[in-house]
Tab-separated table of C-alpha atoms in Angstrom:
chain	number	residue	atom	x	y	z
A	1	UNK	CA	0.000	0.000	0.000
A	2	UNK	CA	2.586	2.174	0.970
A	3	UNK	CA	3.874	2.232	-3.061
A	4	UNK	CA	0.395	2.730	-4.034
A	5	UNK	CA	0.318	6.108	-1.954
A	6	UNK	CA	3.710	7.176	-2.917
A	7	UNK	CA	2.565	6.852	-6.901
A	8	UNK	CA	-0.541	8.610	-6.155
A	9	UNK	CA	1.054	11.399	-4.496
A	10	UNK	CA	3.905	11.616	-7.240
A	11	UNK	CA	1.063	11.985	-9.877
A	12	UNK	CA	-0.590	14.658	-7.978
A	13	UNK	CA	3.131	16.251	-8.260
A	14	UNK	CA	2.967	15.655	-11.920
A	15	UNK	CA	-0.548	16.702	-12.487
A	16	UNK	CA	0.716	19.922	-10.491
A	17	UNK	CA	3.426	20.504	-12.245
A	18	UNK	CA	1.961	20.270	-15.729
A	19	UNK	CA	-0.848	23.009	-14.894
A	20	UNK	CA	2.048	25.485	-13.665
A	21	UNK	CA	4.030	24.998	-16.656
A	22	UNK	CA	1.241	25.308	-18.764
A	23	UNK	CA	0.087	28.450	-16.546
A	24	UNK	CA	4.071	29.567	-17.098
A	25	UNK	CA	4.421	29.314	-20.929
A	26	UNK	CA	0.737	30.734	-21.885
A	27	UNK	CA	1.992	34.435	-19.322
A	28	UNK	CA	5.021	34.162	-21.489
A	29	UNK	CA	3.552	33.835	-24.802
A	30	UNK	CA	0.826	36.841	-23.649
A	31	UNK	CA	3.182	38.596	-22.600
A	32	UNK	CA	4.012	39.506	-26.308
A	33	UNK	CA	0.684	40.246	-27.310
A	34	UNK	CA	0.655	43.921	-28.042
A	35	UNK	CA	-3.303	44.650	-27.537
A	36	UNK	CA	-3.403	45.382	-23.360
A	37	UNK	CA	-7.343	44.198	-23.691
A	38	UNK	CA	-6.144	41.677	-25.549
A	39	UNK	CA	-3.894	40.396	-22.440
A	40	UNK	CA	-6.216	40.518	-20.093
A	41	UNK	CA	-8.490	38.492	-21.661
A	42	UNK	CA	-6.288	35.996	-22.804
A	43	UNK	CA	-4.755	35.975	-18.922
A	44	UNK	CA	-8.031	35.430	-17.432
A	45	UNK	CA	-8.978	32.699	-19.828
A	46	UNK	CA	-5.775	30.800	-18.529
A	47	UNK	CA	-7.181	28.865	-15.585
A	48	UNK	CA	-10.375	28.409	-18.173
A	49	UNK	CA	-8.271	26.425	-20.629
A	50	UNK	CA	-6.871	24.537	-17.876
A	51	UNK	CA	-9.595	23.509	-15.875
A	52	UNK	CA	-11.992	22.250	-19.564
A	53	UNK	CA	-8.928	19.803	-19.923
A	54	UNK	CA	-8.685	18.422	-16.763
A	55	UNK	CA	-12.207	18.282	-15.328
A	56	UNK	CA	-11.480	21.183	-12.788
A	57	UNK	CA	-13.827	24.567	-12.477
A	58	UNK	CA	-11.959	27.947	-12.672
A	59	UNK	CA	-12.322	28.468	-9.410
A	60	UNK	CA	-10.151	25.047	-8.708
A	61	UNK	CA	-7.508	25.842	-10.741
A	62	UNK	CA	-6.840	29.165	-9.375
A	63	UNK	CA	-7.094	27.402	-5.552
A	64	UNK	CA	-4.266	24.950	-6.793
A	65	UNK	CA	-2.030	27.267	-8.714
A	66	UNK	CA	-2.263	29.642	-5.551
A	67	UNK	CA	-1.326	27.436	-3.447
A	68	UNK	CA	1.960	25.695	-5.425
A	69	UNK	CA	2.920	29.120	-5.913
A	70	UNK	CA	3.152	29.359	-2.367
A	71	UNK	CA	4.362	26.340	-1.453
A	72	UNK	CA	7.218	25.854	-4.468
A	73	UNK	CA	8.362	29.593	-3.568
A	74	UNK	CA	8.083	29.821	0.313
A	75	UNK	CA	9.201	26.086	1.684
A	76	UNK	CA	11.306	23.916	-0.717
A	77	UNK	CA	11.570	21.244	1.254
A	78	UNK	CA	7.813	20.432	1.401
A	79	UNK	CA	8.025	20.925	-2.479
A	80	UNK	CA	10.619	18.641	-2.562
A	81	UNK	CA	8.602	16.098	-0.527
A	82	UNK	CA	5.582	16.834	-3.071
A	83	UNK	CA	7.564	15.273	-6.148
A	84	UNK	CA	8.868	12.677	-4.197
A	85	UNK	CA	5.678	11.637	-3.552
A	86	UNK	CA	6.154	11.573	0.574
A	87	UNK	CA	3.466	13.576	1.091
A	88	UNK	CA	0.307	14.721	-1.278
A	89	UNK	CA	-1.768	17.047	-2.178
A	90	UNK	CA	-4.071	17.845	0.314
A	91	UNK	CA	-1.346	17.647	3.135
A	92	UNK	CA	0.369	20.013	0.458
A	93	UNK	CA	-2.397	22.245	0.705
A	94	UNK	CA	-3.308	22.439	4.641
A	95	UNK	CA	0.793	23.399	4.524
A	96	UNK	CA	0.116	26.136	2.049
A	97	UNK	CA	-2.461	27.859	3.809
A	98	UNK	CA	-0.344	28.361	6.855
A	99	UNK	CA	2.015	29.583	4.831
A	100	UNK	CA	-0.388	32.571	3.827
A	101	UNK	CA	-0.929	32.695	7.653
A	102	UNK	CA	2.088	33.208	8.974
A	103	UNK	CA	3.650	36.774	8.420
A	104	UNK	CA	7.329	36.620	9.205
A	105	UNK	CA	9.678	34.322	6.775
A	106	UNK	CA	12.023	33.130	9.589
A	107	UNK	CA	8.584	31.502	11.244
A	108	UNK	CA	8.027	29.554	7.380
A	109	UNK	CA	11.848	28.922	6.919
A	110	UNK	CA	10.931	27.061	11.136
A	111	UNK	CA	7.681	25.326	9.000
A	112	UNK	CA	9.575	24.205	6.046
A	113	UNK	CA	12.367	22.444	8.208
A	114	UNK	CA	9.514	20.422	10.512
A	115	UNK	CA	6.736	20.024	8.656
A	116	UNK	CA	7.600	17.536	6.147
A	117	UNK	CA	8.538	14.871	9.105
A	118	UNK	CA	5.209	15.517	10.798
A	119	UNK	CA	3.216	15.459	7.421
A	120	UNK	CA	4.729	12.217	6.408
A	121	UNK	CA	3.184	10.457	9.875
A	122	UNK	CA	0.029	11.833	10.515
A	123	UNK	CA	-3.260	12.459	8.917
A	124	UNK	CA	-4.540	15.355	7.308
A	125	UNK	CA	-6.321	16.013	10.338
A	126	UNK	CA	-3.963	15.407	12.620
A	127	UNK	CA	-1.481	17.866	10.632
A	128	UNK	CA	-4.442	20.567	10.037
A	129	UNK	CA	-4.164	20.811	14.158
A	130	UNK	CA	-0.116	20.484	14.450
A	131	UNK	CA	-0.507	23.538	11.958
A	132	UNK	CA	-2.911	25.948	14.029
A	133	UNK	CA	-0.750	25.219	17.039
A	134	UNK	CA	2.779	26.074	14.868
A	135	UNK	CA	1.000	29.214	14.085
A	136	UNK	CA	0.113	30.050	17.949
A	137	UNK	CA	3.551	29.202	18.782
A	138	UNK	CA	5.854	30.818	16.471
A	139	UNK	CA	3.526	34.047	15.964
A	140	UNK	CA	2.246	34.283	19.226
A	141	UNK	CA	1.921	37.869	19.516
A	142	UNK	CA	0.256	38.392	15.955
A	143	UNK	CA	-2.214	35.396	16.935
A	144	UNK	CA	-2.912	36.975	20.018
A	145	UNK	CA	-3.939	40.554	18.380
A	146	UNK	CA	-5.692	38.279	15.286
A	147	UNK	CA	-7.942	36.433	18.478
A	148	UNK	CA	-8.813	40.426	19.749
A	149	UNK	CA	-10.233	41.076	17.017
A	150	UNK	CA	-12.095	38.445	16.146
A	151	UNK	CA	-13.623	38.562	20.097
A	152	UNK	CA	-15.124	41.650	19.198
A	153	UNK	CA	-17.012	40.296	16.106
A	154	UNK	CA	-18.834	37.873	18.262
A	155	UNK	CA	-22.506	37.884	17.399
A	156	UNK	CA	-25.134	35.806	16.976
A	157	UNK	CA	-27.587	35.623	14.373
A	158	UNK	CA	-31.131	33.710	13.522
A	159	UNK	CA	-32.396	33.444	10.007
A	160	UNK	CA	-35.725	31.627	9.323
A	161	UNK	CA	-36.378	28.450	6.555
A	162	UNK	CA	-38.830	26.124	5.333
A	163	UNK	CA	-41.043	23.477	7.283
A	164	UNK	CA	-41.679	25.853	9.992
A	165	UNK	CA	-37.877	25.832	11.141
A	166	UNK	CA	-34.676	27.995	11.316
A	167	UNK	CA	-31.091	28.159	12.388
A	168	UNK	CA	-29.474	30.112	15.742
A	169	UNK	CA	-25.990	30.678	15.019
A	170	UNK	CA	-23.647	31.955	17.094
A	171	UNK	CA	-19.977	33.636	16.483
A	172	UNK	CA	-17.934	33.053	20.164
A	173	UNK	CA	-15.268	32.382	21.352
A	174	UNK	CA	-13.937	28.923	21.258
A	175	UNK	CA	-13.994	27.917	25.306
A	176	UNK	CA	-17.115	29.154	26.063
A	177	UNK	CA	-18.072	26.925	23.174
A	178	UNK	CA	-16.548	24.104	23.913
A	179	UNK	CA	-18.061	24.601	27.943
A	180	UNK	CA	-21.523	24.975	26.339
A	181	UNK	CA	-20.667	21.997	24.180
A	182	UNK	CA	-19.698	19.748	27.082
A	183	UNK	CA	-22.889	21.172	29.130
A	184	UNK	CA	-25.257	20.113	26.401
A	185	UNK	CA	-23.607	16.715	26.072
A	186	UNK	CA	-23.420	15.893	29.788
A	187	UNK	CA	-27.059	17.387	30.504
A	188	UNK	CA	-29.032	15.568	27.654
A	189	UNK	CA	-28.059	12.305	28.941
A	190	UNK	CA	-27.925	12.564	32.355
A	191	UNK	CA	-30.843	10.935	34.058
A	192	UNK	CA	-32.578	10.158	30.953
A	193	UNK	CA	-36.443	8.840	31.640
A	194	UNK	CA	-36.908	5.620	29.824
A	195	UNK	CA	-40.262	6.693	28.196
A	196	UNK	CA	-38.613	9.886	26.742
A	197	UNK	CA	-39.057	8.983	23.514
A	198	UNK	CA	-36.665	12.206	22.180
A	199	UNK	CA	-32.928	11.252	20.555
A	200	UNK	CA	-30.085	12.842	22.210
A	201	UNK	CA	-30.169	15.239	19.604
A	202	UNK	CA	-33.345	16.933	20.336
A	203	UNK	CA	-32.863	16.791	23.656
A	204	UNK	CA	-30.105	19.258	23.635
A	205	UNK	CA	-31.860	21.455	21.224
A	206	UNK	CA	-34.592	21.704	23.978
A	207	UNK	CA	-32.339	22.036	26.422
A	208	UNK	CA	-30.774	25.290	24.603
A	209	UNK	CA	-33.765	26.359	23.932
A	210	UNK	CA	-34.804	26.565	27.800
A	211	UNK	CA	-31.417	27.590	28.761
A	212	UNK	CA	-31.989	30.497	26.429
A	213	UNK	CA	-35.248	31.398	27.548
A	214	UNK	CA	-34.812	31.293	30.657
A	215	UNK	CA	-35.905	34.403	32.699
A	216	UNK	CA	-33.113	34.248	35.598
A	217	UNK	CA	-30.807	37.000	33.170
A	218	UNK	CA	-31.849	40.511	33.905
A	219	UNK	CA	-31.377	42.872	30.788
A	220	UNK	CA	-28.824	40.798	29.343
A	221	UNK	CA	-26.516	41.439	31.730
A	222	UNK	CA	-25.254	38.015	31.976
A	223	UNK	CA	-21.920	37.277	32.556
A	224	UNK	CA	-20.339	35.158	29.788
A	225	UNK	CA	-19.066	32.476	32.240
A	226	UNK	CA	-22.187	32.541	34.489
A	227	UNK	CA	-23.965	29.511	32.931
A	228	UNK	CA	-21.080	27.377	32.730
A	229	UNK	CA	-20.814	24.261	34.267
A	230	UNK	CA	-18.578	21.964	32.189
A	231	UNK	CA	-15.075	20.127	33.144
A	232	UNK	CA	-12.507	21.330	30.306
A	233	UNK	CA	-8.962	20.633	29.983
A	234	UNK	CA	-6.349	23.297	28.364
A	235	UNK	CA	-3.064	22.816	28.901
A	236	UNK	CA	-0.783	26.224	29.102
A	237	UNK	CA	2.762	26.511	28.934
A	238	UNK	CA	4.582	27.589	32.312
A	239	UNK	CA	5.566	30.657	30.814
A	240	UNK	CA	2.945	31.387	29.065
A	241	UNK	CA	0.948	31.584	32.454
A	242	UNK	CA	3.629	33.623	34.161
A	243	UNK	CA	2.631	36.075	31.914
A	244	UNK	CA	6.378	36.325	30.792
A	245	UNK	CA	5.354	35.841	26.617
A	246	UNK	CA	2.354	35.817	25.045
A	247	UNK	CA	0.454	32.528	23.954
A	248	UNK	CA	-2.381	30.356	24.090
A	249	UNK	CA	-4.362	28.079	25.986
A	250	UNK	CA	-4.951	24.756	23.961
A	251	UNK	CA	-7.560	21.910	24.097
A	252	UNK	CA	-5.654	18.644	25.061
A	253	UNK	CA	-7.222	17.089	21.396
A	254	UNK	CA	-5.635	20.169	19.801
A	255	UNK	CA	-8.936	21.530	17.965
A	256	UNK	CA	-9.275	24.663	19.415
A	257	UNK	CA	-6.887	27.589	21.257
A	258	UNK	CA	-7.499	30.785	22.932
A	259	UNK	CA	-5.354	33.325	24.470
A	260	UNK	CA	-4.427	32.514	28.067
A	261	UNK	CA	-5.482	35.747	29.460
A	262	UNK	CA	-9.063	34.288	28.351
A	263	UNK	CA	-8.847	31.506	30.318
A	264	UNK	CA	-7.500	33.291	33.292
A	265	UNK	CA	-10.509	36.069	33.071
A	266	UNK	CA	-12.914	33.239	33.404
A	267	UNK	CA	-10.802	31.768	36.191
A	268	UNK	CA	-10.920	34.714	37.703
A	269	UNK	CA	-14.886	34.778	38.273
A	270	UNK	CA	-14.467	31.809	40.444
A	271	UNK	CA	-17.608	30.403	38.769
A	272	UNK	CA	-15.904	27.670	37.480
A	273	UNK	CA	-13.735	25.096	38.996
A	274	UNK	CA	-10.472	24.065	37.559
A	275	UNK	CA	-7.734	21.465	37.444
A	276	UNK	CA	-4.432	21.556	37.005
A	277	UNK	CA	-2.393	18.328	36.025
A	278	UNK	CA	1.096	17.565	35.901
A	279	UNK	CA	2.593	14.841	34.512
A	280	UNK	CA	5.919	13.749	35.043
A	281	UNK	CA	7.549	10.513	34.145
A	282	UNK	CA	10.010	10.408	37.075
A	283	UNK	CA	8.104	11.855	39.824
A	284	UNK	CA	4.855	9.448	41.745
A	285	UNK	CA	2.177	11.462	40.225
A	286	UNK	CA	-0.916	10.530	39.515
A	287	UNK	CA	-0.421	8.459	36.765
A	288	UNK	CA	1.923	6.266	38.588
A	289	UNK	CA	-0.944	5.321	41.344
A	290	UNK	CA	-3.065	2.032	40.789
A	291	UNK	CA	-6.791	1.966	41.818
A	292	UNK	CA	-8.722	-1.513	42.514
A	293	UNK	CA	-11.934	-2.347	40.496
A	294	UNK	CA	-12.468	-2.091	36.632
A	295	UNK	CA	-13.195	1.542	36.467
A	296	UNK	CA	-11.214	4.370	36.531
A	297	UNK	CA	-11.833	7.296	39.098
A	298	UNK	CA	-12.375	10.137	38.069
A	299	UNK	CA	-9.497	12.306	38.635
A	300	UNK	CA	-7.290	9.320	36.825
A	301	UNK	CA	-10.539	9.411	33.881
A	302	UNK	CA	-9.789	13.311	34.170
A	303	UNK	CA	-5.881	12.990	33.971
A	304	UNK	CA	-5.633	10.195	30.848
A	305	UNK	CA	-8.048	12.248	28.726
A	306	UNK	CA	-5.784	15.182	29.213
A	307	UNK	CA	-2.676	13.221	28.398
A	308	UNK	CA	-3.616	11.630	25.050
A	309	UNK	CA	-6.375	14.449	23.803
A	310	UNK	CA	-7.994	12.473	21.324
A	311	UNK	CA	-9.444	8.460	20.988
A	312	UNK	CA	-5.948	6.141	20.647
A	313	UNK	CA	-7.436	4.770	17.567
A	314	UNK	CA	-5.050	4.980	14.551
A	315	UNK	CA	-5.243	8.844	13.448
A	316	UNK	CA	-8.408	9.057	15.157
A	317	UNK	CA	-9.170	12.428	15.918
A	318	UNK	CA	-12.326	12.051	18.322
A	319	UNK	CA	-11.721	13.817	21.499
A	320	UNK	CA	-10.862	12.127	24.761
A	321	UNK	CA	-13.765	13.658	26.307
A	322	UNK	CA	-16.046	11.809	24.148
A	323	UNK	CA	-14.393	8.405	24.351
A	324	UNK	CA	-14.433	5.544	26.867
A	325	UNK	CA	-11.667	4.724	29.279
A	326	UNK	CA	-9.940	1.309	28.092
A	327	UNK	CA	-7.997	-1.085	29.770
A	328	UNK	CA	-4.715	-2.319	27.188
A	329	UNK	CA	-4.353	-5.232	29.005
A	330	UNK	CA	-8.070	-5.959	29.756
A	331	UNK	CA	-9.270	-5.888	33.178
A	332	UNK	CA	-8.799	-8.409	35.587
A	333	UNK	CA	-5.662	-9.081	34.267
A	334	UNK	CA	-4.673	-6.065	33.378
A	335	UNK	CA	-4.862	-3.624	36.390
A	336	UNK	CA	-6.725	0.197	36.582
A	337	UNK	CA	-3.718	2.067	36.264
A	338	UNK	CA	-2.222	4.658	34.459
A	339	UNK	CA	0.117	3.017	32.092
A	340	UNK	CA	-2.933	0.387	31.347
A	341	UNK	CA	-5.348	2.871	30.374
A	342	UNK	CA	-6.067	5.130	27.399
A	343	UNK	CA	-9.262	6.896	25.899
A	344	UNK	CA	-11.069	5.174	22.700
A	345	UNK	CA	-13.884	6.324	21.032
A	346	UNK	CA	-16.860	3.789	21.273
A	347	UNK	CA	-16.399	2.611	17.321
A	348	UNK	CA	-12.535	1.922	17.926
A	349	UNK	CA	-13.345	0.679	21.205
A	350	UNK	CA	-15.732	-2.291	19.554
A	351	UNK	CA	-12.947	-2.750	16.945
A	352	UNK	CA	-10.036	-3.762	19.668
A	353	UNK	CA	-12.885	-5.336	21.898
A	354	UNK	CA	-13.588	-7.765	18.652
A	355	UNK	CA	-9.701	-8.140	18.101
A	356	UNK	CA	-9.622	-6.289	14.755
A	357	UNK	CA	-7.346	-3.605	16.490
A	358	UNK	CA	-4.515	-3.953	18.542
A	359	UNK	CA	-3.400	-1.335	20.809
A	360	UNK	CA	0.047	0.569	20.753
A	361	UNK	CA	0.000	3.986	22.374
A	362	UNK	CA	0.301	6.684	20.202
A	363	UNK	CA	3.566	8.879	20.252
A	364	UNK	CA	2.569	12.439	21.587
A	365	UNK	CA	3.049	15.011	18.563
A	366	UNK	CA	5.841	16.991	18.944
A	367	UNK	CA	5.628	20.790	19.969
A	368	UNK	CA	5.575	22.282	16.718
A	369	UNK	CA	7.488	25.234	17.509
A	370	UNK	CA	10.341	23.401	19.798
């Protein structure tokens, strides 16, 4: 299989390659053409030409020639990697766009000389999040002002459709969505009557419905944290919470950031209770403790879902917080500890439980801006 991919990704390269060189020789040859109407035309009918001979819209072959543009001028290594056929071309792509993210060239010379190793390993999704957090990291400061600004766009907004239905929508910030999130989840199937006969679904529509409706806010003057009741995990560099640079806050399965000062302002309100775990593989932490019985307590649930982030299932990017507790070794056997426990989402869970997967911890990604 692993020729198969290779081939496939070297004929993307090809395939690549072929449009910019086309793209290349037809500027060339317009160049020449001594009617300035006439260039314009015949420039914008480029990525026409291109895209009726390989099955691609306009609007394709402009995304793709933007993007090798990008990629073959800014970080020749990944280009390299392209042809080669190590990685293809949607890892190509996620690479590019960070590349139009990032505004200093030192921070996509740091890209170009990691990425490729990290690409090669991981899925597209797992490198999409590497990528977000390289950009935290490396920019910190820009990201920082970029997450400002965005805060103050926050809205919401409601727009009616057929059938006698609409859509809420709402623009916020990403803790206070992932704490409504986790409410919603936990709430709509705790203490579920057995002659409900509403999915989980619609049982956390009505429940945002009532939350929202609810008459307990005076005037709107709600505080943002005040309805939150939800157990998240972020893990913050030392540093970073000194206050001594600026940075982020990140979700242990790496979907989501937010400035740290964030976190702290919600802190702050002492409406919501927090943990802080520290893991060290010399020291007896918590992690090193064993607990009798099958399951795990909860600050050990708590601590292993922080650790690992997302479901231990091959590139599996579920997060821990929605995944069962498994033992490697299964229990009796195999005791409730630590080192014999990991997070798997409840389809990769069946799949090891039926012996079609076999268990090897997955290596924690590297910090992308090390």
């Amino acid at each position: 299989m692993t020729d198969v991919v290779r081939e496939r990704a070297r004929a993307e390269a090809r395939e690549v390659l072929a449009m910019l060189d086309f793209r290349d020789r037809e500027l060339e040859r317009i160049a020449l053409v001594e009617s300035p109407m006439r260039r314009l035309v015949e420039r914008g009918a480029v990525a026409l030409a291109i895209g009726e001979a390989m099955g691609f819209s306009e609007g394709q072959v402009q995304h793709r020639l933007s993007v090798a543009d990008m990629v073959r001028d800014q970080s020749p290594l990944t280009w390299l990697a392209f042809g080669e056929g190590r990685i293809d071309l949607a890892r190509v792509r996620e690479i590019g766009h960070t590349i139009g993210r990032l505004k200093r060239a030192d921070s996509v010379h740091r890209l170009d000389q990691r990425v490729v190793g990290y690409a090669e390993s991981h899925t597209v999704g797992e490198l999409r999040a590497w990528l977000r957090s390289f950009v935290r990291r490396v920019e910190a400061d820009l990201a920082v002002g970029r997450a400002d600004d965005e805060r103050a766009r926050r809205h919401v907004s409601v727009s009616h459709g057929d059938d006698c239905m609409g859509w809420l929508n709402a623009y916020l910030p990403s803790h206070e969505l992932a704490a409504i999130e986790a409410r919603l989840r936990d709430q709509a199937r705790r203490g579920t009557d057995p002659d409900d006969g509403r999915t989980v679904a619609e049982r956390e529509a009505d429940l945002l419905v009532a939350w929202c409706l609810s008459t307990s806010s005076r005037d709107g003057e709600v505080a943002a944290t005040s309805a939150v009741d939800a157990n998240i995990a972020v893990s913050i560099g030392a540093d970073v919470l000194a206050g001594a640079v600026p940075g982020f806050a990140e979700s242990t399965d790496g979907q989501w950031a937010v400035p740290a000062r964030w976190i702290a302002e919600v802190a702050a309100t002492g409406s919501t209770f927090w943990h802080r775990i520290i893991t060290d593989p010399v020291t007896d932490d918590v992690l090193a403790h064993e607990y009798l019985g099958r399951f795990a307590p909860d600050i050990l649930a708590i601590a292993l879902r922080f650790l690992h982030g997302t479901c231990q299932g091959p590139g599996c990017m579920v997060p821990a917080e929605r995944c069962d507790i498994d033992h490697r070794q299964p229990f009796p056997e195999g005791p409730t500890r630590g080192d014999n426990l990991g997070p798997f989402c409840r389809r990769h869970h069946g799949y090891k439980g039926h012996g079609l997967l076999h268990w090897t911890t997955r290596p924690q990604p590297a910090t992308p801006a090390a």
